[in-house]
Tab-separated table of C-alpha atoms and ligand atoms in Angstrom:
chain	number	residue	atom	x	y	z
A	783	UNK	CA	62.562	-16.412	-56.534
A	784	UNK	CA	62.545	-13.155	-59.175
A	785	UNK	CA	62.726	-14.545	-62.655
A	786	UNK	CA	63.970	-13.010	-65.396
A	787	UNK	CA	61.151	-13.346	-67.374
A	788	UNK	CA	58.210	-13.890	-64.976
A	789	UNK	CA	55.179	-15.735	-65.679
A	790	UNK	CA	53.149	-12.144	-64.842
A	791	UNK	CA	53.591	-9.157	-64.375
A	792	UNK	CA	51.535	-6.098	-63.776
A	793	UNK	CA	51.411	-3.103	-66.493
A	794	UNK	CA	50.893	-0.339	-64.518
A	795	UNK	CA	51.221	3.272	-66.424
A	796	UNK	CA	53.175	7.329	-64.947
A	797	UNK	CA	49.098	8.311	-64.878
A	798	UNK	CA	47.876	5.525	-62.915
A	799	UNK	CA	50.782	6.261	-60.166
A	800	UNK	CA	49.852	9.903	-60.542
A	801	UNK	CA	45.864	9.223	-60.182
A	802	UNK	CA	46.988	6.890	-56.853
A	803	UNK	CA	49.074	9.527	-55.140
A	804	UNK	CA	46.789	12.315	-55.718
A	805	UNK	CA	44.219	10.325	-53.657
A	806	UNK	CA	46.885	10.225	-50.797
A	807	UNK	CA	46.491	14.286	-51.215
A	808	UNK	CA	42.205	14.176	-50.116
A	809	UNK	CA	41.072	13.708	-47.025
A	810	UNK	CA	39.314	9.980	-48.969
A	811	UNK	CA	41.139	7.261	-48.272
A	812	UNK	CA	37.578	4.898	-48.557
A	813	UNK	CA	34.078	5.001	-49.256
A	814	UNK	CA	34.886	8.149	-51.236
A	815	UNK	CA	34.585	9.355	-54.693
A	816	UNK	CA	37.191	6.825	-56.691
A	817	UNK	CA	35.085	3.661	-55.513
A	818	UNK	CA	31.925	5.346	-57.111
A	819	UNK	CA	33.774	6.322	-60.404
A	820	UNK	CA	35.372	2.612	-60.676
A	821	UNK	CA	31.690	1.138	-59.817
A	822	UNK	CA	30.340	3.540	-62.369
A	823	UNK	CA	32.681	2.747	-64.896
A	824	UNK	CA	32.831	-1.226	-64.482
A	825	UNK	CA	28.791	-1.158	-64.395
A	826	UNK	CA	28.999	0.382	-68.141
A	827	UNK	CA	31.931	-1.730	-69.372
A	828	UNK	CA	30.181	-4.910	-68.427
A	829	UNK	CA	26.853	-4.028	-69.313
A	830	UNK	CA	25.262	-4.236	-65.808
A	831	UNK	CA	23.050	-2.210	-63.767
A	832	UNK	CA	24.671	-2.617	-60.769
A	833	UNK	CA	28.503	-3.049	-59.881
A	834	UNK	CA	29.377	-3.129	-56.086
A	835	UNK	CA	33.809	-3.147	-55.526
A	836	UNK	CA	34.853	-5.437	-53.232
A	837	UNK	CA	38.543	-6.044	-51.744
A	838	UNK	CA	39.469	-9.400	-53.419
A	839	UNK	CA	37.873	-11.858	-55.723
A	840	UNK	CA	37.124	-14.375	-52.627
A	841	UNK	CA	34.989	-11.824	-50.702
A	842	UNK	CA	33.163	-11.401	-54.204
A	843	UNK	CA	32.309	-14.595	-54.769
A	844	UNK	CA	31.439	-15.022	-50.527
A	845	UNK	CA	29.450	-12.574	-50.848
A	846	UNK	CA	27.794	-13.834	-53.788
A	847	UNK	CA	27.402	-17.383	-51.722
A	848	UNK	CA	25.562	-14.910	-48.895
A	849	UNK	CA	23.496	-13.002	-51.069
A	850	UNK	CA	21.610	-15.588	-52.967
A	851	UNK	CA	20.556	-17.634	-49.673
A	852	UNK	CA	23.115	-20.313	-49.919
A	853	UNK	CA	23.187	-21.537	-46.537
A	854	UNK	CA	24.565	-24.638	-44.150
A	855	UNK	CA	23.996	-28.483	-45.960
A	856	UNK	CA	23.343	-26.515	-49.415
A	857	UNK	CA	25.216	-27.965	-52.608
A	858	UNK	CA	27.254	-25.635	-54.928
A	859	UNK	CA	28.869	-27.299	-57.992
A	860	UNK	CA	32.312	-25.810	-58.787
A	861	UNK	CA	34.866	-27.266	-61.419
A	862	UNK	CA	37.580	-28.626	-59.808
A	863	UNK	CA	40.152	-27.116	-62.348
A	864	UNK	CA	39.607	-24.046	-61.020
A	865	UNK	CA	41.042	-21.471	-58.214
A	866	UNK	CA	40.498	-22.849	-54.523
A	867	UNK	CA	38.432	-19.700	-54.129
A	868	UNK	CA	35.713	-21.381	-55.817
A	869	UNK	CA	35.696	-23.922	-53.302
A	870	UNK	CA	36.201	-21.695	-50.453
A	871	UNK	CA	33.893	-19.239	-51.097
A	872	UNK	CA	30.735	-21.983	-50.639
A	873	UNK	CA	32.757	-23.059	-47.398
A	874	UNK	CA	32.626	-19.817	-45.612
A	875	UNK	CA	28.964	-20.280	-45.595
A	876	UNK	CA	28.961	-24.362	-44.345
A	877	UNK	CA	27.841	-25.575	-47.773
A	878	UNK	CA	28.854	-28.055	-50.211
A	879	UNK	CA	31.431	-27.543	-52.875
A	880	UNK	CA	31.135	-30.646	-55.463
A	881	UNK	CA	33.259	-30.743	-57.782
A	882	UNK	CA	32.371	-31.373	-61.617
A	883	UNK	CA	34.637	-32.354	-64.371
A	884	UNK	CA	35.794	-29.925	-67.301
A	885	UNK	CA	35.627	-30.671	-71.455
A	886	UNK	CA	39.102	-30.773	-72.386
A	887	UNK	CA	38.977	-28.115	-75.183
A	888	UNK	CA	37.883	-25.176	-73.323
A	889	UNK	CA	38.898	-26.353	-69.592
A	890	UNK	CA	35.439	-25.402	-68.848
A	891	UNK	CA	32.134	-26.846	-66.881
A	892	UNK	CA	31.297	-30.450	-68.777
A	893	UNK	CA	27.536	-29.613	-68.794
A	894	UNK	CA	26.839	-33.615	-68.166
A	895	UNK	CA	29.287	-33.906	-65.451
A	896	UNK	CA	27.000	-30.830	-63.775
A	897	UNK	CA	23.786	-33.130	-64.426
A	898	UNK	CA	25.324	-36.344	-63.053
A	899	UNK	CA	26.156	-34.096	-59.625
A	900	UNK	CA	22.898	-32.711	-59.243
A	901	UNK	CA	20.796	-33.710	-56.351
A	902	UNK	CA	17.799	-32.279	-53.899
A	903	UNK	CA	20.527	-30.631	-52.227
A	904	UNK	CA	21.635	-28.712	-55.244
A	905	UNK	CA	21.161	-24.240	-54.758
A	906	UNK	CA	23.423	-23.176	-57.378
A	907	UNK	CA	26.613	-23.432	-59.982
A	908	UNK	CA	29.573	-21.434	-60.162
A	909	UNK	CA	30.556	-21.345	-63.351
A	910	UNK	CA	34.206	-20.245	-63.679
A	911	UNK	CA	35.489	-18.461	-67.208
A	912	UNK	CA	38.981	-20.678	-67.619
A	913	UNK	CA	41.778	-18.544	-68.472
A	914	UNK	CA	39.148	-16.287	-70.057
A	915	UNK	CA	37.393	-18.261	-72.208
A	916	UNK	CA	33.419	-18.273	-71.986
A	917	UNK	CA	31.823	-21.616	-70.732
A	918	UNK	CA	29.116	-23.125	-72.613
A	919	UNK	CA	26.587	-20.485	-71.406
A	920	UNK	CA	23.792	-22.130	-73.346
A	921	UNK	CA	23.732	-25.469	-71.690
A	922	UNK	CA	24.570	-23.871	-68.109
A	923	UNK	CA	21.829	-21.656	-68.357
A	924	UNK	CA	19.480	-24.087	-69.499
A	925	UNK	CA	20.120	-26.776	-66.718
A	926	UNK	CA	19.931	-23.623	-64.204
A	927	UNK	CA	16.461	-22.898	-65.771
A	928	UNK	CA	15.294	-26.895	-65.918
A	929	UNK	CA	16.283	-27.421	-62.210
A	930	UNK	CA	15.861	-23.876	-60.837
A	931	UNK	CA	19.650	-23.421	-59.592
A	932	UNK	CA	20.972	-19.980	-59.215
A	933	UNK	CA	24.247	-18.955	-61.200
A	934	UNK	CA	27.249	-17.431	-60.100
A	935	UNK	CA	29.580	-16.370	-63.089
A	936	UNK	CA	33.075	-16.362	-61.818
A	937	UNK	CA	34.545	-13.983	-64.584
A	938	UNK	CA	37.816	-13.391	-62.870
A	939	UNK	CA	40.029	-14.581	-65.405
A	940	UNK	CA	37.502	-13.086	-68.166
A	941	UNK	CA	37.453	-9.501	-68.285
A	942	UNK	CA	35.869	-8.721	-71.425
A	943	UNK	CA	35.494	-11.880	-73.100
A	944	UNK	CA	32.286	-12.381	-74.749
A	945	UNK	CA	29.380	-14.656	-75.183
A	946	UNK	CA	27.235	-14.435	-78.446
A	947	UNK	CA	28.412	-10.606	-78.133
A	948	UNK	CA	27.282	-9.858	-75.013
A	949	UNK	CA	29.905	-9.867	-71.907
A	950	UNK	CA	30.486	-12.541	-69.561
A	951	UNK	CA	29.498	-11.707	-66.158
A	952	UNK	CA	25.699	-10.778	-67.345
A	953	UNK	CA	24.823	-14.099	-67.838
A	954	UNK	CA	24.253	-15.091	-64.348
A	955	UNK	CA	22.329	-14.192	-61.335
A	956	UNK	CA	25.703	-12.262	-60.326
A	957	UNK	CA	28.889	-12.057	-61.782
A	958	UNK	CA	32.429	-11.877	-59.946
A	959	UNK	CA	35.348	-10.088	-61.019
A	960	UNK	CA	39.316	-10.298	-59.553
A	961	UNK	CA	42.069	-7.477	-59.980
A	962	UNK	CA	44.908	-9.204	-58.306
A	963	UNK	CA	47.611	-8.289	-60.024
A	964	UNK	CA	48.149	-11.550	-62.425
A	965	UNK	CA	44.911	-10.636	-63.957
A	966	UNK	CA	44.291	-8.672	-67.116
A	967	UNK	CA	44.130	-5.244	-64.816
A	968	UNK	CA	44.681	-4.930	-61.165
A	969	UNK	CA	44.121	-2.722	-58.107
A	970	UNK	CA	46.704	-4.635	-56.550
A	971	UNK	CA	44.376	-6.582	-54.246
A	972	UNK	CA	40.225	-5.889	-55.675
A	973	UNK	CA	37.091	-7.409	-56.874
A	974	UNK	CA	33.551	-6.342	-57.744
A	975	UNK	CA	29.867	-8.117	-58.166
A	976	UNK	CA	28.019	-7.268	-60.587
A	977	UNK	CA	24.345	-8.120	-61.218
A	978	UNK	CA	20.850	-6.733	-62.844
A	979	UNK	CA	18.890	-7.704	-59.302
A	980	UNK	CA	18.838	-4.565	-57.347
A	981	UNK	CA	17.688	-6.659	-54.034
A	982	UNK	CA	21.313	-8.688	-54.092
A	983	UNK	CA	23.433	-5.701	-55.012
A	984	UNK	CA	21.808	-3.804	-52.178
A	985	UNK	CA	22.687	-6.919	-50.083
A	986	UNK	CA	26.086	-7.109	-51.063
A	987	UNK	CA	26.203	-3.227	-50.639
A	988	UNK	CA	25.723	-3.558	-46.990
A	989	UNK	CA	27.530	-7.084	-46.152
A	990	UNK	CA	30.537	-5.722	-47.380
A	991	UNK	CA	30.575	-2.462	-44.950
A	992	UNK	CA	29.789	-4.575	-41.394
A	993	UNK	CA	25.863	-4.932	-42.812
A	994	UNK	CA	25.003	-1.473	-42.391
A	995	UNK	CA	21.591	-0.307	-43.312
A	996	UNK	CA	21.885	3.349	-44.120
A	997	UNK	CA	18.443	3.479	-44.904
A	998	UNK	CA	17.422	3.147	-41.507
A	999	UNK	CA	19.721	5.896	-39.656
A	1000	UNK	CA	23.524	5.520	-39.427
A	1001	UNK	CA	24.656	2.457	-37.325
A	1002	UNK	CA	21.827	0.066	-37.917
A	1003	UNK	CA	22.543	-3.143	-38.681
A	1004	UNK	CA	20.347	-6.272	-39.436
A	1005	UNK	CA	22.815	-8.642	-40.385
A	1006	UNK	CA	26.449	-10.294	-39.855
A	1007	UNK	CA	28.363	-8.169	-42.483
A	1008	UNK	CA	32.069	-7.785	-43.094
A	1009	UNK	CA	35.127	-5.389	-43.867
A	1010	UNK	CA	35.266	-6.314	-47.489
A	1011	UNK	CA	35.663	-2.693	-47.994
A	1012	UNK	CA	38.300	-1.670	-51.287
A	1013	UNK	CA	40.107	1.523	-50.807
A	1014	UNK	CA	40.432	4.948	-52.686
A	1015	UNK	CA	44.026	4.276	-53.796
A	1016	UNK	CA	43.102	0.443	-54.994
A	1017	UNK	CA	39.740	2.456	-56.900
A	1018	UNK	CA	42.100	4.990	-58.608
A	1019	UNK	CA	44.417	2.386	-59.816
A	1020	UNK	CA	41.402	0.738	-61.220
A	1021	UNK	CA	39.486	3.402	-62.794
A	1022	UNK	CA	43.137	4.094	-64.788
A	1023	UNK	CA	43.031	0.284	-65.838
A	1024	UNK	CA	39.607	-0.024	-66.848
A	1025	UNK	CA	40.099	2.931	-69.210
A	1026	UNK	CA	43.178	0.998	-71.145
A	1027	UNK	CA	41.294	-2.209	-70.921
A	1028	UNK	CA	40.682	-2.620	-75.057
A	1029	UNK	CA	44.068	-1.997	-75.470
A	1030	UNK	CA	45.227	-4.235	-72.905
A	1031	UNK	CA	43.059	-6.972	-74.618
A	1032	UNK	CA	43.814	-6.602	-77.606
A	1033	UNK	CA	48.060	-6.716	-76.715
A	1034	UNK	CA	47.063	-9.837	-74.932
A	1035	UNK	CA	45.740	-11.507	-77.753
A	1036	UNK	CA	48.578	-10.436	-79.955
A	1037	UNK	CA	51.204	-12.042	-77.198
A	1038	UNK	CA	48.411	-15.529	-77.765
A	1039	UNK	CA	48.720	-14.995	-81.578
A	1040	UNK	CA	52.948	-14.921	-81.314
A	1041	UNK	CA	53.161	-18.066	-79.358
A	1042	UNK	CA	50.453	-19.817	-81.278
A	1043	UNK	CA	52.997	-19.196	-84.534
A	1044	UNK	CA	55.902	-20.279	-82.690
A	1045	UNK	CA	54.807	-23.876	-80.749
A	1046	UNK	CA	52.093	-24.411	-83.543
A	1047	UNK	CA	54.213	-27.457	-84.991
A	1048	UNK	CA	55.733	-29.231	-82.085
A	1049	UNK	CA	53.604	-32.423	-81.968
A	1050	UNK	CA	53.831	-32.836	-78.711
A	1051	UNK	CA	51.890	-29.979	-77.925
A	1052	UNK	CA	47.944	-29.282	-77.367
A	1053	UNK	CA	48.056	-25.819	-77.504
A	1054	UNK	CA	44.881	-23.257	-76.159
A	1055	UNK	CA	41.921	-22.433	-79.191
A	1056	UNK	CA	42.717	-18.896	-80.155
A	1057	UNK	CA	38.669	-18.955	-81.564
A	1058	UNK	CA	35.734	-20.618	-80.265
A	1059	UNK	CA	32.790	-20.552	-81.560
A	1060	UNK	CA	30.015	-17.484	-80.157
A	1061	UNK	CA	32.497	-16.448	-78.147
A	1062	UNK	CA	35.627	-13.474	-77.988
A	1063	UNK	CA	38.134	-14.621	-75.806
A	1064	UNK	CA	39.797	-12.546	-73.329
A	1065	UNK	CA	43.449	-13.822	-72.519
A	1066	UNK	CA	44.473	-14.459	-69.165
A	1067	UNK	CA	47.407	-16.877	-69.464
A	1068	UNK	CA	48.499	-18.979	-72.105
A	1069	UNK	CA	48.690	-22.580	-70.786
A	1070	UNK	CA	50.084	-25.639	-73.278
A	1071	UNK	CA	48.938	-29.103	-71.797
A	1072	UNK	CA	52.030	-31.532	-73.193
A	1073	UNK	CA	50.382	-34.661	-74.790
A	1074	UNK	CA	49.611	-38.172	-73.357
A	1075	UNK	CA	52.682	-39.551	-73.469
A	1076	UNK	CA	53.763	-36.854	-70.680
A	1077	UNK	CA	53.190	-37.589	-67.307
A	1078	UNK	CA	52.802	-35.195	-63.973
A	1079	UNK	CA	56.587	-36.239	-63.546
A	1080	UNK	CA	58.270	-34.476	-66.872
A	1081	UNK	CA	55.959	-31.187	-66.478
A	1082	UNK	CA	57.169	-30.811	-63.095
A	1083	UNK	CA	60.576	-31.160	-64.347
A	1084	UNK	CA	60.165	-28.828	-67.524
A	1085	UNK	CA	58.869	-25.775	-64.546
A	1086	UNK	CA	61.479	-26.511	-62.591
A	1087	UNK	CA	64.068	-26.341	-65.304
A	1088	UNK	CA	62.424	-23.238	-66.583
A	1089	UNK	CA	62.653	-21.727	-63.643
A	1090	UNK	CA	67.071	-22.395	-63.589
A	1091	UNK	CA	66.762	-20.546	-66.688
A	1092	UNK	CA	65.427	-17.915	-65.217
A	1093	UNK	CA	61.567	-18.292	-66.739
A	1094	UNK	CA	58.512	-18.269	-64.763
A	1095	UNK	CA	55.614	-20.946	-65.447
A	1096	UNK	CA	52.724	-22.007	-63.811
A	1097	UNK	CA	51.200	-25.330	-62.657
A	1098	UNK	CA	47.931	-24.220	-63.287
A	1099	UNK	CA	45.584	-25.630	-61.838
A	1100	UNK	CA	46.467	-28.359	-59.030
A	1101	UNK	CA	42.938	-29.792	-59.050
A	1102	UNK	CA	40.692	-28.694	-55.907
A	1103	UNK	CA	39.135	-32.538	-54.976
A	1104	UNK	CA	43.007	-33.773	-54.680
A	1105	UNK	CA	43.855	-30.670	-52.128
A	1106	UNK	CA	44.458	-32.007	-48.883
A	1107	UNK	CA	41.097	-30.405	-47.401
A	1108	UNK	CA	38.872	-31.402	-49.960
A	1109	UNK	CA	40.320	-35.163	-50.626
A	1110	UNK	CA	37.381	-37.008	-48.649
A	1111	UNK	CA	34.915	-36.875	-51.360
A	1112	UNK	CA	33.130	-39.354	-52.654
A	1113	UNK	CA	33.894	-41.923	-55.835
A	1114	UNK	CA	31.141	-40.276	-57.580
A	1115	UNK	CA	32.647	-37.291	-57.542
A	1116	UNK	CA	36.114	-38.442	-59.378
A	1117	UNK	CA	36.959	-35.556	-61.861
A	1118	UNK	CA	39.221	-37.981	-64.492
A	1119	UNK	CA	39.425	-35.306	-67.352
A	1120	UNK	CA	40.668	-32.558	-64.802
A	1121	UNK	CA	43.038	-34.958	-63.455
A	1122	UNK	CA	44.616	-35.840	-66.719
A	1123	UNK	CA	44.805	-32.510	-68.139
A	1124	UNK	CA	46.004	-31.114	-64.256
A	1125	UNK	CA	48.740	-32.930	-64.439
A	1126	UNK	CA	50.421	-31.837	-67.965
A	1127	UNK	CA	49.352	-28.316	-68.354
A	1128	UNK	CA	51.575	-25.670	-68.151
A	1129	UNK	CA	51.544	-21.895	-67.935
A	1130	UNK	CA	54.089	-20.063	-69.934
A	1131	UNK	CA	55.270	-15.874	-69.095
A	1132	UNK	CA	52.513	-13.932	-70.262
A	1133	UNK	CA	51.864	-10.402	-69.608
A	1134	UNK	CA	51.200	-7.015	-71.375
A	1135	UNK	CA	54.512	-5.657	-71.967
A	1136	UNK	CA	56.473	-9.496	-72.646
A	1137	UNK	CA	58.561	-8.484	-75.943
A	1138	UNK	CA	58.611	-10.760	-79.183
A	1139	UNK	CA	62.491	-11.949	-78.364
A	1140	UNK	CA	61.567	-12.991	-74.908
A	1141	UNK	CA	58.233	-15.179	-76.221
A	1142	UNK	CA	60.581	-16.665	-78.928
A	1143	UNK	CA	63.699	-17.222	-75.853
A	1144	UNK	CA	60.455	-19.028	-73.984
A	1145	UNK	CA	59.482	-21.441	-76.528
A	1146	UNK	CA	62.840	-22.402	-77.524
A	1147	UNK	CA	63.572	-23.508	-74.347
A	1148	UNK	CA	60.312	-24.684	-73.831
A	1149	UNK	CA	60.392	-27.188	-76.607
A	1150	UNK	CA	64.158	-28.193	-76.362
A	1151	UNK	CA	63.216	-29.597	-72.588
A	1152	UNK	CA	59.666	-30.946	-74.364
A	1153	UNK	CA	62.399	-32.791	-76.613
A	1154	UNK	CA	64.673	-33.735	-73.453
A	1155	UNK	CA	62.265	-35.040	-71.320
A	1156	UNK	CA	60.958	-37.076	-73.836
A	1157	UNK	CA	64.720	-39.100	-73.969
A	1158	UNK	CA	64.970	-38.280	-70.512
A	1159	UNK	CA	61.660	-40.832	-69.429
A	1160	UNK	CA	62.343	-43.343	-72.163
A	1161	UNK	CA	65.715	-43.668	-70.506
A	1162	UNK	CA	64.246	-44.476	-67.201
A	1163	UNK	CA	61.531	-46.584	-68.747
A	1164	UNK	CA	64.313	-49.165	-70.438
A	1165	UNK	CA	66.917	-48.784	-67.489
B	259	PLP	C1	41.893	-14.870	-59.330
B	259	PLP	C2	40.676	-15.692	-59.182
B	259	PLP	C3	39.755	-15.453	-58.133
B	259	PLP	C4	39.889	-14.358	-57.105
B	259	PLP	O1	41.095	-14.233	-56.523
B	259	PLP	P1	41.456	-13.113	-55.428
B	259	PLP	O2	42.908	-13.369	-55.228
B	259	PLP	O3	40.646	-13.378	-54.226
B	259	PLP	O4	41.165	-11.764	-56.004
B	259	PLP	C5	38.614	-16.235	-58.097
B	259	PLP	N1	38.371	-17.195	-59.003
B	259	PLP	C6	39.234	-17.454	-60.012
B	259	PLP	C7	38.883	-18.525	-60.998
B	259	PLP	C8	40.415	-16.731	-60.128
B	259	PLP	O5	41.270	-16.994	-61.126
């Protein structure tokens, strides 16, 4: 269903659709000059030696899960409030996703819950960046470093947000980016690793081409690779976002700022920090989680009445240990502050070109069916 005011939408500018049909004009359609100019620039936005594009964010983060060793019976903790692609990812390979539990403020990593799941098993942590605001780093890092785990930063709801000034996705062994076009910019489908270890971006240089080895004459291949390949015309597109990218930023934070001042007093509301401390956030979506007295029941009925009114929102995020394929895990493994918070968030329209009147048409509807379903419940509750 089209809504009239959707819960994303892609910004894309006349010179971006110029740069992507003048590609269509050269005889490089892939592995041609646009992919090196969007690696280039991404490698000096970020702060990173070494940026390799990929086609989506799941083959970076597979890829990832390849290049650091991560094989068959290995653990991998993953929030559970996170994409599936988290979980996924460390499938593809025959390892073990376990799930740890997120602080409620941030959405992030709990750094205890990662202690209580670690075991002789354990290879690594992906750390995702929820909604684009930086996890804990300092605790992360330092239970990596105590325990020797590997970390995979998955930034692809963080484009430019920052950790005690520096940019997420340097933090890690590797970091993974996602252009799909809900995130802050887009090559329509796209992704990229980045990392400072020239040995894994030289392995994720040749998994994603069908693990060619150039070095060692034209078709020679060592390894299982892939077609993770990510065209010229998805390149163009990006090298035309990545130069907008501090403006896009900073209009996202604006659109944070105008429904901050407009929801700011409903009570019922626990609304996203607009500051954290040591870190710059960079805005992905804005998500409300209702308060206790809401249950799974009422948000579901809020989207859906949203979405009569022609307004997009988002469940985000079903938690991944509930999902059908990844329900038989273990009691130890029960995620309760995910759950709780999973089951009263809600996503609200939020893109770069959203105007002020359709934020303040969103909230007033938002909070008049916050009010209803309040009466709504209570009515079942005495009937
Ligand atoms: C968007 C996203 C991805 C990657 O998604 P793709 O659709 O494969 O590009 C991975 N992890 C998280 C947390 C995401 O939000």
């Amino acid at each position: 269903m089209t809504m009239r005011i959707p819960l994303s939408a892609p910004d894309v500018t006349e010179d971006e659709i110029q740069a992507v049909s003048e590609v269509l004009r050269t005889p490089h359609l892939s592995l041609g000059p646009k992919l090196e100019e969007f690696e280039e620039a991404l490698e000096n936005y970020i702060g990173v030696s070494n940026a390799v594009a990929v086609s989506s964010g799941t083959s970076a983060l597979h890829l990832s899960i390849r290049a650091l060793g991560i094989v068959e019976g290995d653990e991998v903790i993953v929030p559970s409030f996170a994409f599936i692609a988290v979980a996924n990812a460390v499938r593809y390979e025959r390892a073990i996703p376990v799930f740890a539990d997120i602080e409620p403020k941030t959405l992030n990593l709990d750094s205890r819950s990662i202690e209580d799941r670690i075991t002789y098993r354990t290879k690594a942590i992906i750390v995702v960046h929820t909604f684009g605001c930086p996890a804990d780093l300092d605790a992360i890092l330092d239970i990596a470093r105590r325990h020797r785990l590997q970390v995979i930063e998955d930034c692809c709801e963080a484009i430019g947000a920052e950790f005690r000034g520096k940019r997420v996705g340097t933090f890690g062994d590797v970091g993974v980016f996602g252009f799909y076009p809900n995130k802050q910019i887009t090559t329509g489908e796209g992704g990229v690793v980045v990392t400072d270890n020239t040995a894994i971006a030289n392995s994720i240089w040749r998994l994603r081409n069908q693990g060619r080895d150039y070095s060692k004459g034209w078709f020679q291949h060592s390894e299982v690779g892939y077609n993770y390949r990510l065209s010229e015309i998805n390149c163009a597109l990006g090298v035309g976002q990545l130069k907008r990218i501090g403006q896009i930023l900073k209009r996202r934070e604006e659109i944070a700022q105008i429904y901050e001042r407009h929801l700011s007093g409903n009570r019922h509301l626990r609304l996203p920090v607009l500051l954290a401390p040591l870190r710059k956030i960079s805005w992905f979506v804005y998500a409300v989680c209702l308060d206790e007295q809401f249950d799974e029941f009422q948000r579901d009925w809020i989207v859906e009445e949203m979405g009569r009114r022609g307004i997009g929102t988002g469940r985000y995020f079903a938690p991944i240990h509930l999902q059908p394929i990844y329900k038989r895990q273990p009691l130890s493994q029960l995620c309760p502050v995910t759950e709780a918070i999973a089951s009263r968030t809600i996503a609200l329209p939020f893109f770069n070109r959203i105007e002020e009147k359709e934020i303040e048409e969103v909230c007033e509807k938002f909070t008049d069916l916050v009010e209803s379903s309040t009466r709504f419940c209570a009515r079942h509750q005495t009937a």
